[in-house]
Every structure is written in C-alpha cells, then in structure tokens.
Amino acid sequence: MSTLIQHGTVVTAASTTAADVLIENGVIKEVRAGIPADGHDVIDAKGMYVIPGGIDAHTHLDMPFGGTTSADDFETGTRAAAFGGTTSIVDFAIQARGTRMRDALDTWWKKAENKACVDYGLHMIVTDLGSSGLEDMDEMVDEGVASFKLFMAYPNVLMVDDATIFKALSRTAKNGALICMHAENGSVIDVIVAKALAEGKTAPIYHALTRPTRAEAEAVHRAIAMAEIAGTPVYIVHLSSEDALNEVREARDRGVPAFAETCPQYLLLSIEELERPNFEGAKYVFTPPLRTKENLPKLWDGLKHDHLQVVSTDHCPFCFEDQKVLGKDDFTKIPNGGPGIENRLQLIWHHGVNTGKVSLNRFVEITSTAPARIFGMYPRKGEIAPGSDADIVIWDPNALHTISAKTHHMRVDYSMFEGFQVKGNARTVLSHGEVIVDRGEFLGKAGRGRYLRRTARGGAWK
Ligand SMILES: [Zn+2]
C-alpha cells in the first residue's frame, strides 16, 4: 500500500517547500520534489498546502459534568475533528476522588476503543493523591499518560490544594511528565459567585462577571511559582486574558519553562456573547469565561511571539435545548463548555494566516508541531518527514466555508461561530496514510483510531 501526494506545497513548522510526499504502510517514506508516480495511488495536491494533521491537545469527549455528559462521544467527536483537519486529540480521563488512576484510565480506554476515528491520547485529571497517588502517576507515565491536569478552580468538585499541586509537580520532576493547570483562584471565585446569587444575579452574564481576570492571573502566577520551586515545567491550559498572559511572559522572559495554550473562542469572541437574549448567552458559558475585547489582540500577539505555544479547543459540547437549560434559573448550573473541535484550523487559518497575524509555519507549529513536542508525540506526530506517521492534511487555501450548526459534524445543536465565513479548509485528510475525509465526505470508520502512548520528558523539558 503506497500513496503519493503530488505537486503540493509542504508546510511544516520549520519550512515551506514544493515537494511530493510518498507514504508506505501508513508512514511517510520520502519527501522531495519529483518522486515518480509509478505504482502508487496518486493524490493531486496542486495549488494546495500539505500540512501535518492537526493535534488538539484539549478535548472532553463523553465527559460527565454537572449531572450530564458532554454531547460528543469518541466517535462523533473524532469524526468532527477529522472533518476539520485534526488527526490526533488528547482527551482527559478523570480520577474520581478516592479511586485509583488506573480505574479512570480503564474507563476512558473503554469510552474510546471501537469508537475513535483518529488517534487519541489521554491526560489524567488528578483529584486526589491519597496514599498511592504518586505511585499511580508513575504507573500512568508507563501507560503513555505523560501529562496530568490539576484544577485550582471548582472547590469541592475538582479543585486540589497547593500541597497536592506541589507534590504532583515534584513527582513530575522525577518521572518527566508534564503538569497542566486549570489556573483560576476557585476559592475567591466561589465567594464572588455566592454574593452574586444572594443578590439575585442568576443570568448567564454573571458567569463571566464573577470570574475576574486577576483570579486567573493570580493562579497562573502561583502555578508557575510552585513549578519553579519543584524544578519542573508547567503548562497552563486555556489561557484567556492579557492579565494571565503577562504572568506567563514574565516567567518565560526569566527562562522558566512555562507553557500555555489558548483557544479560538478566546481569540475571536468576547464577553458580550453572554448577554444574548433568551438565555442564549448560556451557549458561551465555559471556564475561564470570555473576556472584554481588549484581550483579543493581546492573545494573538502572544501566539505570534511564542508567549503562547499552542491553540487547542477545550471542546466540551453541551446541547442548548436539553443541557444548557439546566441553568435557566441559576448560571452556576449551566454545564460549562462549548463545541469547537471541528473549527480550530479553519478559524486560526482565516483569522490568523489570512490576516497576517501568524505565518504559515507558525500556524502549523501552534496547531500541530508544538503540541506534538510538548506532549511527547514528536516526531511521530506533528511533522512531515520520513518516519513520521502519515497524518496529513491537504489544505485548500481558497475553499470558502460558512460555519453553522446546520452543517457541522459535532453532535451539538449550536455553533459558537454560527455564520462565521472562512477562507481555507481541509480538502483531504489522511490518518496513518488512509484517506478518512475527502471533499466533505467521511471515508474512515469508527474504531480505527489508535491509543497514543506518549513519552515523558517531551519538548517542555528541553
Ligand atoms: Zn477543559
């Protein structure tokens, strides 16, 4: 089985070259101009960019939250990802308090197997170190779970105290895993939230108004300081504000290995969305919340100058009609999350590359190569070079597309980007050399995606 992608422009994080790509047995064999077509299946990529498949390092498929479950499972979520040019995801298994991490890993493997259409890795959300948690972390690393997420928000649900965070960070200093932090001061936010509810402020907008950017910045600062003390890198998830960004930049300027991601919603949407009438603001309730408009150009700037390294989605869809309504009379009961797994590349291309905010190479870096490196998948993923998995997107820079819930493939009844027009879209998507999406048609199948065993001491350590 061999496939030749001909006449395209190969774009990686490092270079842009006119070259053909030869694939054999799911792996890239050769990348150079003028590879003869003899005997291979040929895909014509004339006028197209040939880029590494997107990697979404932050998704929540089939995830229980607040008495309901995120609307996409591993089948519908990864199929939607594929349509948008994303060929690997890293989702989150959640350790339930008082249980072993192994139980959570088994549970999430079961959710994914026979369902995933693209490759998937797992982070482990640590809620409790108990008496065996530190050994459990080592065991998870052996299973390819090379990263852990801890929450500084959601007291009594997911939040852990600073001692737990510091112990976990210190363990990664030994086992080479990476700690991902949800950085918001949950204790302070809870006080502000209680006050708002007592004053009868129950509408969706109060979700955003009760979570100040300083609460995010304070937690980012504290997370980085604790990582410094532990002598280990740290990765801030879904960074949303200039305040928080300043903390990351300040640390990186001092040479601290602090990393951070942001998401399309923080780059493109702002707090006004939560004031939409008829409770529609609930469609934009996720955490951290949308911020004021002044933050948006600062985040783009952060991406351009590598103060932010990754764009992920935090895809966590809840249907408006039967899930978001749980918080109709109380914004704290609105399931937190929004859909986006399908639209990440389209949005960042259109609003980043087309406008000159990020270069072609930087686009590939923030959507694929950097997450591959940071999370221990490089060079198997995130690269177009001999030996890498043939996860490749043939990207049509001229394709016009209007984002809409009517046509998207995510199993959710609204889009946060409804009506957004984009120029540039995935035409053909290959995973392990197999065409799984071509010209809007899904050709893959559920269960073909493989579990990604990731290695410790990835790029965050170098
Ligand atoms: Zn998340």
Short mmCIF file of C-alpha atoms and ligand atoms in Angstrom, two decimals:
data_model
loop_
_atom_site.label_atom_id
_atom_site.label_comp_id
_atom_site.label_asym_id
_atom_site.label_seq_id
_atom_site.Cartn_x
_atom_site.Cartn_y
_atom_site.Cartn_z
CA MET A 1 0.00 0.00 0.00
CA SER A 2 1.67 3.21 -1.11
CA THR A 3 0.30 6.66 -1.74
CA LEU A 4 1.95 9.64 -3.39
CA ILE A 5 0.81 13.19 -2.68
CA GLN A 6 1.97 15.14 -5.71
CA HIS A 7 2.55 18.76 -6.66
CA GLY A 8 1.64 20.31 -3.32
CA THR A 9 3.48 22.78 -1.12
CA VAL A 10 4.67 21.05 2.03
CA VAL A 11 4.46 23.31 5.06
CA THR A 12 5.99 22.35 8.39
CA ALA A 13 6.79 24.44 11.44
CA ALA A 14 10.26 24.98 10.00
CA SER A 15 9.91 25.19 6.22
CA THR A 16 7.77 25.70 3.14
CA THR A 17 8.80 23.67 0.09
CA ALA A 18 7.35 22.41 -3.17
CA ALA A 19 7.61 18.66 -2.65
CA ASP A 20 5.86 15.33 -3.10
CA VAL A 21 5.18 13.05 -0.18
CA LEU A 22 5.46 9.27 -0.50
CA ILE A 23 3.61 7.17 2.06
CA GLU A 24 4.16 3.47 2.65
CA ASN A 25 2.30 1.35 5.20
CA GLY A 26 0.90 4.39 6.96
CA VAL A 27 4.27 6.06 7.43
CA ILE A 28 5.96 8.85 5.49
CA LYS A 29 8.74 7.32 3.37
CA GLU A 30 10.10 10.21 1.37
CA VAL A 31 9.60 13.96 0.97
CA ARG A 32 11.14 15.58 -2.12
CA ALA A 33 10.23 17.13 -5.45
CA GLY A 34 9.78 14.85 -8.45
CA ILE A 35 9.01 11.47 -6.88
CA PRO A 36 7.86 9.26 -9.80
CA ALA A 37 4.22 8.16 -9.70
CA ASP A 38 4.94 4.54 -10.64
CA GLY A 39 2.60 2.09 -8.97
CA HIS A 40 1.43 4.42 -6.21
CA ASP A 41 -2.06 5.70 -5.54
CA VAL A 42 -1.70 9.34 -6.51
CA ILE A 43 -3.37 12.29 -4.81
CA ASP A 44 -3.06 15.54 -6.69
CA ALA A 45 -2.34 18.46 -4.36
CA LYS A 46 -1.69 21.12 -6.98
CA GLY A 47 -2.46 24.56 -5.53
CA MET A 48 -2.78 23.03 -2.05
CA TYR A 49 -0.74 23.13 1.12
CA VAL A 50 0.32 19.79 2.56
CA ILE A 51 0.47 20.12 6.34
CA PRO A 52 0.82 17.81 9.35
CA GLY A 53 -2.56 16.71 10.72
CA GLY A 54 -3.84 18.96 13.47
CA ILE A 55 -3.38 17.95 17.10
CA ASP A 56 -5.99 19.11 19.58
CA ALA A 57 -4.39 18.71 23.00
CA HIS A 58 -7.50 19.63 24.98
CA THR A 59 -10.84 17.88 24.39
CA HIS A 60 -13.58 16.48 26.61
CA LEU A 61 -15.50 13.72 24.83
CA ASP A 62 -18.11 11.67 26.67
CA MET A 63 -17.32 13.56 29.86
CA PRO A 64 -19.63 13.65 32.88
CA PHE A 65 -20.13 17.19 34.24
CA GLY A 66 -22.76 18.70 36.49
CA GLY A 67 -25.25 15.86 36.19
CA THR A 68 -24.99 15.50 32.42
CA THR A 69 -22.45 14.31 29.83
CA SER A 70 -20.70 16.18 27.03
CA ALA A 71 -22.68 15.67 23.83
CA ASP A 72 -19.95 14.24 21.60
CA ASP A 73 -18.59 10.80 22.30
CA PHE A 74 -15.31 9.48 20.91
CA GLU A 75 -16.96 8.55 17.63
CA THR A 76 -18.85 11.74 16.81
CA GLY A 77 -16.16 13.97 18.31
CA THR A 78 -13.22 12.46 16.47
CA ARG A 79 -15.17 12.30 13.21
CA ALA A 80 -15.91 16.02 13.51
CA ALA A 81 -12.24 16.58 14.33
CA ALA A 82 -11.25 14.76 11.14
CA PHE A 83 -13.53 16.93 9.02
CA GLY A 84 -11.67 19.94 10.33
CA GLY A 85 -8.20 18.51 9.69
CA THR A 86 -7.42 17.30 13.22
CA THR A 87 -5.95 13.79 13.23
CA SER A 88 -4.92 13.42 16.88
CA ILE A 89 -6.54 14.51 20.10
CA VAL A 90 -5.52 14.34 23.72
CA ASP A 91 -8.59 13.95 25.92
CA PHE A 92 -8.86 13.84 29.71
CA ALA A 93 -9.52 10.84 31.93
CA ILE A 94 -10.82 11.90 35.34
CA GLN A 95 -9.71 10.20 38.54
CA ALA A 96 -12.72 10.09 40.86
CA ARG A 97 -11.82 11.05 44.42
CA GLY A 98 -10.81 8.04 46.49
CA THR A 99 -10.15 5.80 43.48
CA ARG A 100 -7.02 4.72 41.62
CA MET A 101 -5.93 6.43 38.41
CA ARG A 102 -5.85 3.01 36.77
CA ASP A 103 -9.65 2.82 37.12
CA ALA A 104 -10.09 6.12 35.29
CA LEU A 105 -7.67 5.07 32.56
CA ASP A 106 -9.59 1.81 32.01
CA THR A 107 -12.88 3.73 31.93
CA TRP A 108 -11.63 6.20 29.31
CA TRP A 109 -9.98 3.50 27.20
CA LYS A 110 -13.39 1.79 27.07
CA LYS A 111 -15.06 5.03 26.04
CA ALA A 112 -12.60 5.40 23.15
CA GLU A 113 -12.00 1.90 21.83
CA ASN A 114 -14.18 0.83 18.90
CA LYS A 115 -15.23 4.45 18.60
CA ALA A 116 -12.32 6.79 17.93
CA CYS A 117 -11.87 7.67 14.25
CA VAL A 118 -8.47 9.33 14.78
CA ASP A 119 -5.63 8.70 17.22
CA TYR A 120 -6.18 9.69 20.82
CA GLY A 121 -4.01 10.19 23.86
CA LEU A 122 -5.15 10.81 27.40
CA HIS A 123 -4.14 13.23 30.12
CA MET A 124 -5.09 12.20 33.67
CA ILE A 125 -7.04 14.66 35.81
CA VAL A 126 -5.82 14.21 39.37
CA THR A 127 -8.41 14.98 42.03
CA ASP A 128 -6.86 13.20 44.96
CA LEU A 129 -3.35 11.91 45.69
CA GLY A 130 -4.47 9.76 48.63
CA SER A 131 -1.85 7.28 49.82
CA SER A 132 -0.95 5.84 46.41
CA GLY A 133 -1.39 8.80 44.05
CA LEU A 134 2.27 9.50 43.47
CA GLU A 135 2.95 5.85 42.57
CA ASP A 136 -0.16 5.96 40.39
CA MET A 137 1.34 8.89 38.49
CA ASP A 138 4.45 6.83 37.69
CA GLU A 139 2.25 3.96 36.56
CA MET A 140 0.29 6.28 34.28
CA VAL A 141 3.52 7.52 32.69
CA ASP A 142 4.37 3.88 31.93
CA GLU A 143 1.00 3.63 30.18
CA GLY A 144 1.74 6.60 27.94
CA VAL A 145 -0.18 9.12 30.02
CA ALA A 146 2.67 11.60 30.08
CA SER A 147 0.68 14.55 31.44
CA PHE A 148 -1.65 15.33 34.32
CA LYS A 149 -4.17 18.08 34.83
CA LEU A 150 -4.90 19.70 38.17
CA PHE A 151 -7.58 22.21 38.99
CA MET A 152 -7.13 25.39 41.00
CA ALA A 153 -10.87 26.05 40.43
CA TYR A 154 -14.15 24.24 41.22
CA PRO A 155 -13.79 23.79 45.01
CA ASN A 156 -15.30 20.55 46.37
CA VAL A 157 -15.51 19.10 42.88
CA LEU A 158 -12.17 19.09 41.10
CA MET A 159 -10.04 21.63 42.96
CA VAL A 160 -6.92 20.43 44.77
CA ASP A 161 -4.94 22.40 47.34
CA ASP A 162 -1.48 23.83 46.85
CA ALA A 163 0.15 20.98 48.78
CA THR A 164 -1.32 18.46 46.33
CA ILE A 165 -0.27 20.58 43.37
CA PHE A 166 3.25 20.91 44.72
CA LYS A 167 3.54 17.17 45.42
CA ALA A 168 2.36 16.35 41.91
CA LEU A 169 4.74 18.89 40.37
CA SER A 170 7.60 17.45 42.40
CA ARG A 171 6.77 13.95 41.19
CA THR A 172 6.97 15.05 37.57
CA ALA A 173 10.42 16.47 38.30
CA LYS A 174 11.37 12.79 38.70
CA ASN A 175 9.18 10.98 36.17
CA GLY A 176 9.31 13.56 33.37
CA ALA A 177 5.57 14.03 32.94
CA LEU A 178 4.02 17.45 32.45
CA ILE A 179 1.51 19.11 34.78
CA CYS A 180 -1.29 21.03 33.08
CA MET A 181 -3.01 23.59 35.26
CA HIS A 182 -6.52 24.94 35.15
CA ALA A 183 -5.46 28.24 36.66
CA GLU A 184 -8.19 30.25 38.36
CA ASN A 185 -8.45 31.02 42.07
CA GLY A 186 -11.53 28.90 42.75
CA SER A 187 -11.86 29.78 46.42
CA VAL A 188 -12.08 33.51 45.73
CA ILE A 189 -14.37 32.98 42.75
CA ASP A 190 -16.76 30.91 44.86
CA VAL A 191 -17.15 33.79 47.32
CA ILE A 192 -17.89 36.21 44.49
CA VAL A 193 -20.36 33.75 42.97
CA ALA A 194 -22.20 33.24 46.27
CA LYS A 195 -22.56 37.00 46.67
CA ALA A 196 -23.94 37.37 43.13
CA LEU A 197 -26.52 34.63 43.68
CA ALA A 198 -27.54 36.18 47.01
CA GLU A 199 -28.21 39.40 45.13
CA GLY A 200 -30.44 37.55 42.67
CA LYS A 201 -27.95 37.77 39.81
CA THR A 202 -28.68 34.50 38.03
CA ALA A 203 -28.31 35.25 34.29
CA PRO A 204 -25.51 33.75 32.16
CA ILE A 205 -23.54 37.02 32.05
CA TYR A 206 -22.78 36.63 35.75
CA HIS A 207 -20.73 33.55 34.94
CA ALA A 208 -18.23 35.90 33.32
CA LEU A 209 -18.63 38.77 35.78
CA THR A 210 -17.85 36.56 38.78
CA ARG A 211 -14.55 35.26 37.39
CA PRO A 212 -12.18 38.26 37.20
CA THR A 213 -9.03 38.09 35.10
CA ARG A 214 -6.99 38.74 38.25
CA ALA A 215 -8.27 35.44 39.63
CA GLU A 216 -6.81 33.77 36.55
CA ALA A 217 -3.56 35.74 36.66
CA GLU A 218 -3.07 35.03 40.37
CA ALA A 219 -3.45 31.29 39.80
CA VAL A 220 -1.13 31.32 36.78
CA HIS A 221 1.46 33.15 38.87
CA ARG A 222 1.09 30.69 41.76
CA ALA A 223 1.21 27.64 39.47
CA ILE A 224 4.40 28.84 37.82
CA ALA A 225 5.99 29.72 41.16
CA MET A 226 5.24 26.26 42.53
CA ALA A 227 6.66 24.64 39.38
CA GLU A 228 9.81 26.70 39.77
CA ILE A 229 10.20 25.57 43.36
CA ALA A 230 9.67 21.95 42.27
CA GLY A 231 12.14 22.40 39.41
CA THR A 232 9.77 21.24 36.69
CA PRO A 233 7.99 22.66 33.63
CA VAL A 234 4.32 23.60 33.77
CA TYR A 235 1.63 24.08 31.12
CA ILE A 236 -1.30 26.46 31.59
CA VAL A 237 -4.47 25.29 29.84
CA HIS A 238 -6.99 27.56 28.09
CA LEU A 239 -5.36 30.89 28.96
CA SER A 240 -7.97 33.59 28.33
CA SER A 241 -6.73 37.04 29.33
CA GLU A 242 -3.96 39.60 29.00
CA ASP A 243 -3.54 39.59 32.78
CA ALA A 244 -2.77 35.87 32.77
CA LEU A 245 -0.63 36.12 29.65
CA ASN A 246 1.59 38.71 31.33
CA GLU A 247 2.40 36.18 34.05
CA VAL A 248 3.47 33.56 31.51
CA ARG A 249 5.51 36.04 29.52
CA GLU A 250 7.27 37.36 32.60
CA ALA A 251 8.22 33.81 33.62
CA ARG A 252 9.41 32.84 30.14
CA ASP A 253 11.48 36.02 29.93
CA ARG A 254 13.29 34.79 33.03
CA GLY A 255 13.95 31.46 31.31
CA VAL A 256 11.34 29.48 33.26
CA PRO A 257 9.90 26.52 31.30
CA ALA A 258 6.30 27.75 31.48
CA PHE A 259 4.00 26.95 28.57
CA ALA A 260 0.44 27.94 27.75
CA GLU A 261 -2.33 27.34 25.29
CA THR A 262 -5.29 29.43 24.28
CA CYS A 263 -8.39 28.53 22.28
CA PRO A 264 -10.25 30.01 19.27
CA GLN A 265 -13.09 31.27 21.47
CA TYR A 266 -10.71 33.48 23.48
CA LEU A 267 -9.10 34.78 20.29
CA LEU A 268 -12.34 35.55 18.48
CA LEU A 269 -15.23 36.05 20.92
CA SER A 270 -15.77 38.42 23.83
CA ILE A 271 -17.93 38.83 26.92
CA GLU A 272 -20.89 40.45 25.11
CA GLU A 273 -21.88 36.99 23.81
CA LEU A 274 -23.07 36.07 27.31
CA GLU A 275 -25.66 38.88 27.17
CA ARG A 276 -27.54 37.35 24.25
CA PRO A 277 -31.29 37.35 24.87
CA ASN A 278 -33.50 34.31 25.54
CA PHE A 279 -30.84 32.61 27.63
CA GLU A 280 -28.68 32.17 24.52
CA GLY A 281 -25.77 33.62 26.48
CA ALA A 282 -25.57 30.13 28.02
CA LYS A 283 -24.10 28.87 24.75
CA TYR A 284 -20.98 30.85 25.67
CA VAL A 285 -20.68 29.68 29.26
CA PHE A 286 -17.36 27.91 29.75
CA THR A 287 -14.41 28.41 32.06
CA PRO A 288 -12.44 30.63 32.08
CA PRO A 289 -15.12 32.89 30.64
CA LEU A 290 -14.99 35.12 27.60
CA ARG A 291 -13.23 38.42 28.34
CA THR A 292 -13.52 42.01 27.19
CA LYS A 293 -12.46 42.82 23.63
CA GLU A 294 -9.14 44.43 24.61
CA ASN A 295 -7.80 40.98 25.47
CA LEU A 296 -8.16 39.51 21.99
CA PRO A 297 -5.30 41.28 20.16
CA LYS A 298 -3.04 40.61 23.15
CA LEU A 299 -3.64 36.87 22.84
CA TRP A 300 -2.93 36.95 19.09
CA ASP A 301 0.23 38.85 19.87
CA GLY A 302 1.15 36.20 22.44
CA LEU A 303 0.78 33.49 19.82
CA LYS A 304 2.90 35.37 17.35
CA HIS A 305 5.74 35.92 19.82
CA ASP A 306 5.65 32.46 21.42
CA HIS A 307 4.43 33.63 24.80
CA LEU A 308 1.61 31.20 23.95
CA GLN A 309 2.69 27.96 22.29
CA VAL A 310 -0.50 26.07 21.42
CA VAL A 311 -4.06 26.55 20.22
CA SER A 312 -6.38 23.82 21.44
CA THR A 313 -10.18 23.89 21.65
CA ASP A 314 -11.29 22.74 25.11
CA HIS A 315 -14.07 21.11 23.09
CA CYS A 316 -16.76 20.26 25.62
CA PRO A 317 -20.16 20.45 23.92
CA PHE A 318 -23.49 20.61 25.69
CA CYS A 319 -26.71 20.97 23.72
CA PHE A 320 -28.59 24.21 24.24
CA GLU A 321 -32.07 22.67 24.19
CA ASP A 322 -31.71 19.98 26.82
CA GLN A 323 -28.40 20.57 28.62
CA LYS A 324 -27.58 24.28 28.85
CA VAL A 325 -31.15 24.86 30.10
CA LEU A 326 -30.23 23.12 33.37
CA GLY A 327 -29.00 26.55 34.41
CA LYS A 328 -32.02 28.55 33.29
CA ASP A 329 -32.58 29.99 36.77
CA ASP A 330 -29.01 29.83 38.04
CA PHE A 331 -25.89 30.43 35.96
CA THR A 332 -23.85 28.14 38.20
CA LYS A 333 -25.97 25.20 36.98
CA ILE A 334 -25.21 25.80 33.31
CA PRO A 335 -22.94 22.96 32.12
CA ASN A 336 -19.57 24.61 31.44
CA GLY A 337 -18.27 24.06 27.95
CA GLY A 338 -18.56 24.81 24.28
CA PRO A 339 -18.04 23.00 20.97
CA GLY A 340 -15.09 23.68 18.68
CA ILE A 341 -13.13 20.54 17.77
CA GLU A 342 -14.14 20.82 14.10
CA ASN A 343 -13.39 24.50 13.52
CA ARG A 344 -9.97 25.13 15.07
CA LEU A 345 -7.86 25.01 11.91
CA GLN A 346 -10.41 26.90 9.81
CA LEU A 347 -10.67 29.73 12.34
CA ILE A 348 -6.97 30.08 13.07
CA TRP A 349 -6.15 29.93 9.37
CA HIS A 350 -8.74 32.52 8.40
CA HIS A 351 -8.20 34.93 11.28
CA GLY A 352 -4.50 34.23 11.73
CA VAL A 353 -2.84 33.34 8.43
CA ASN A 354 -5.15 35.24 6.08
CA THR A 355 -4.78 38.41 8.12
CA GLY A 356 -1.01 38.06 8.52
CA LYS A 357 -1.18 37.65 12.31
CA VAL A 358 0.62 34.31 12.10
CA SER A 359 2.79 32.88 9.34
CA LEU A 360 2.08 29.61 7.55
CA ASN A 361 4.81 27.90 9.53
CA ARG A 362 3.66 29.33 12.82
CA PHE A 363 0.13 28.09 12.01
CA VAL A 364 1.47 24.55 11.67
CA GLU A 365 3.50 24.97 14.83
CA ILE A 366 0.68 26.15 17.12
CA THR A 367 -1.91 23.70 15.79
CA SER A 368 0.26 20.58 15.43
CA THR A 369 4.02 20.59 15.96
CA ALA A 370 4.17 22.34 19.33
CA PRO A 371 1.51 20.14 20.96
CA ALA A 372 3.27 17.08 19.50
CA ARG A 373 6.56 18.16 21.05
CA ILE A 374 5.25 19.38 24.39
CA PHE A 375 3.11 16.29 24.95
CA GLY A 376 5.63 13.65 23.92
CA MET A 377 4.43 12.69 20.43
CA TYR A 378 7.13 14.25 18.28
CA PRO A 379 8.37 13.38 15.63
CA ARG A 380 5.81 10.60 15.19
CA LYS A 381 3.15 13.33 15.06
CA GLY A 382 3.30 16.99 14.08
CA GLU A 383 5.87 16.57 11.32
CA ILE A 384 6.11 15.76 7.63
CA ALA A 385 9.36 13.84 7.36
CA PRO A 386 10.47 10.26 6.70
CA GLY A 387 9.47 8.04 9.62
CA SER A 388 6.58 10.18 10.84
CA ASP A 389 3.02 8.82 10.84
CA ALA A 390 1.29 9.77 7.61
CA ASP A 391 -1.25 12.04 9.35
CA ILE A 392 -1.53 14.69 6.69
CA VAL A 393 -3.99 17.38 5.68
CA ILE A 394 -4.24 18.63 2.13
CA TRP A 395 -5.33 22.17 2.80
CA ASP A 396 -7.18 24.25 0.21
CA PRO A 397 -6.34 27.90 0.96
CA ASN A 398 -9.12 29.10 -1.36
CA ALA A 399 -12.01 26.97 -0.11
CA LEU A 400 -14.88 29.07 1.19
CA HIS A 401 -16.91 27.75 4.07
CA THR A 402 -19.59 29.12 6.37
CA ILE A 403 -19.56 27.63 9.85
CA SER A 404 -23.02 26.56 11.01
CA ALA A 405 -24.71 24.09 13.31
CA LYS A 406 -26.81 23.09 10.28
CA THR A 407 -23.79 21.62 8.51
CA HIS A 408 -21.21 20.85 11.17
CA HIS A 409 -20.49 17.30 12.26
CA MET A 410 -20.32 17.83 16.00
CA ARG A 411 -23.29 16.32 17.86
CA VAL A 412 -24.48 19.58 19.30
CA ASP A 413 -27.35 21.88 18.36
CA TYR A 414 -25.49 25.17 18.07
CA SER A 415 -22.19 26.66 16.96
CA MET A 416 -20.27 29.30 18.89
CA PHE A 417 -19.15 30.56 15.49
CA GLU A 418 -22.51 30.43 13.69
CA GLY A 419 -22.31 32.30 10.39
CA PHE A 420 -18.55 32.85 10.52
CA GLN A 421 -17.21 32.74 6.99
CA VAL A 422 -13.76 31.30 6.49
CA LYS A 423 -11.45 31.03 3.51
CA GLY A 424 -9.25 27.97 3.78
CA ASN A 425 -10.33 24.47 4.74
CA ALA A 426 -9.22 20.86 4.82
CA ARG A 427 -9.86 19.17 1.45
CA THR A 428 -8.37 15.73 2.06
CA VAL A 429 -7.38 14.29 5.42
CA LEU A 430 -5.15 11.25 5.87
CA SER A 431 -4.58 9.33 9.08
CA HIS A 432 -1.88 6.62 9.00
CA GLY A 433 -1.86 7.08 5.24
CA GLU A 434 -5.55 6.30 4.88
CA VAL A 435 -7.85 8.94 3.39
CA ILE A 436 -10.51 9.48 6.05
CA VAL A 437 -12.04 12.69 4.72
CA ASP A 438 -12.16 13.82 1.12
CA ARG A 439 -14.07 16.82 -0.19
CA GLY A 440 -16.60 16.82 2.62
CA GLU A 441 -17.12 13.07 2.70
CA PHE A 442 -16.13 10.85 5.62
CA LEU A 443 -14.30 7.72 4.46
CA GLY A 444 -12.90 6.49 7.76
CA LYS A 445 -14.59 4.32 10.30
CA ALA A 446 -15.22 4.22 14.00
CA GLY A 447 -12.61 2.32 15.97
CA ARG A 448 -9.75 2.86 13.53
CA GLY A 449 -8.12 5.47 15.80
CA ARG A 450 -5.29 4.17 17.97
CA TYR A 451 -4.33 4.97 21.53
CA LEU A 452 -1.32 7.27 21.58
CA ARG A 453 1.35 6.16 24.02
CA ARG A 454 3.16 9.38 24.75
CA THR A 455 6.65 9.63 26.15
CA ALA A 456 7.75 11.54 29.22
CA ARG A 457 10.37 14.28 29.02
CA GLY A 458 8.80 15.73 25.88
CA GLY A 459 9.52 19.14 24.46
CA ALA A 460 8.59 21.00 27.63
CA TRP A 461 11.71 19.55 29.18
CA LYS A 462 14.21 20.70 26.58
ZN ZN B 1 -11.02 21.61 29.60
#
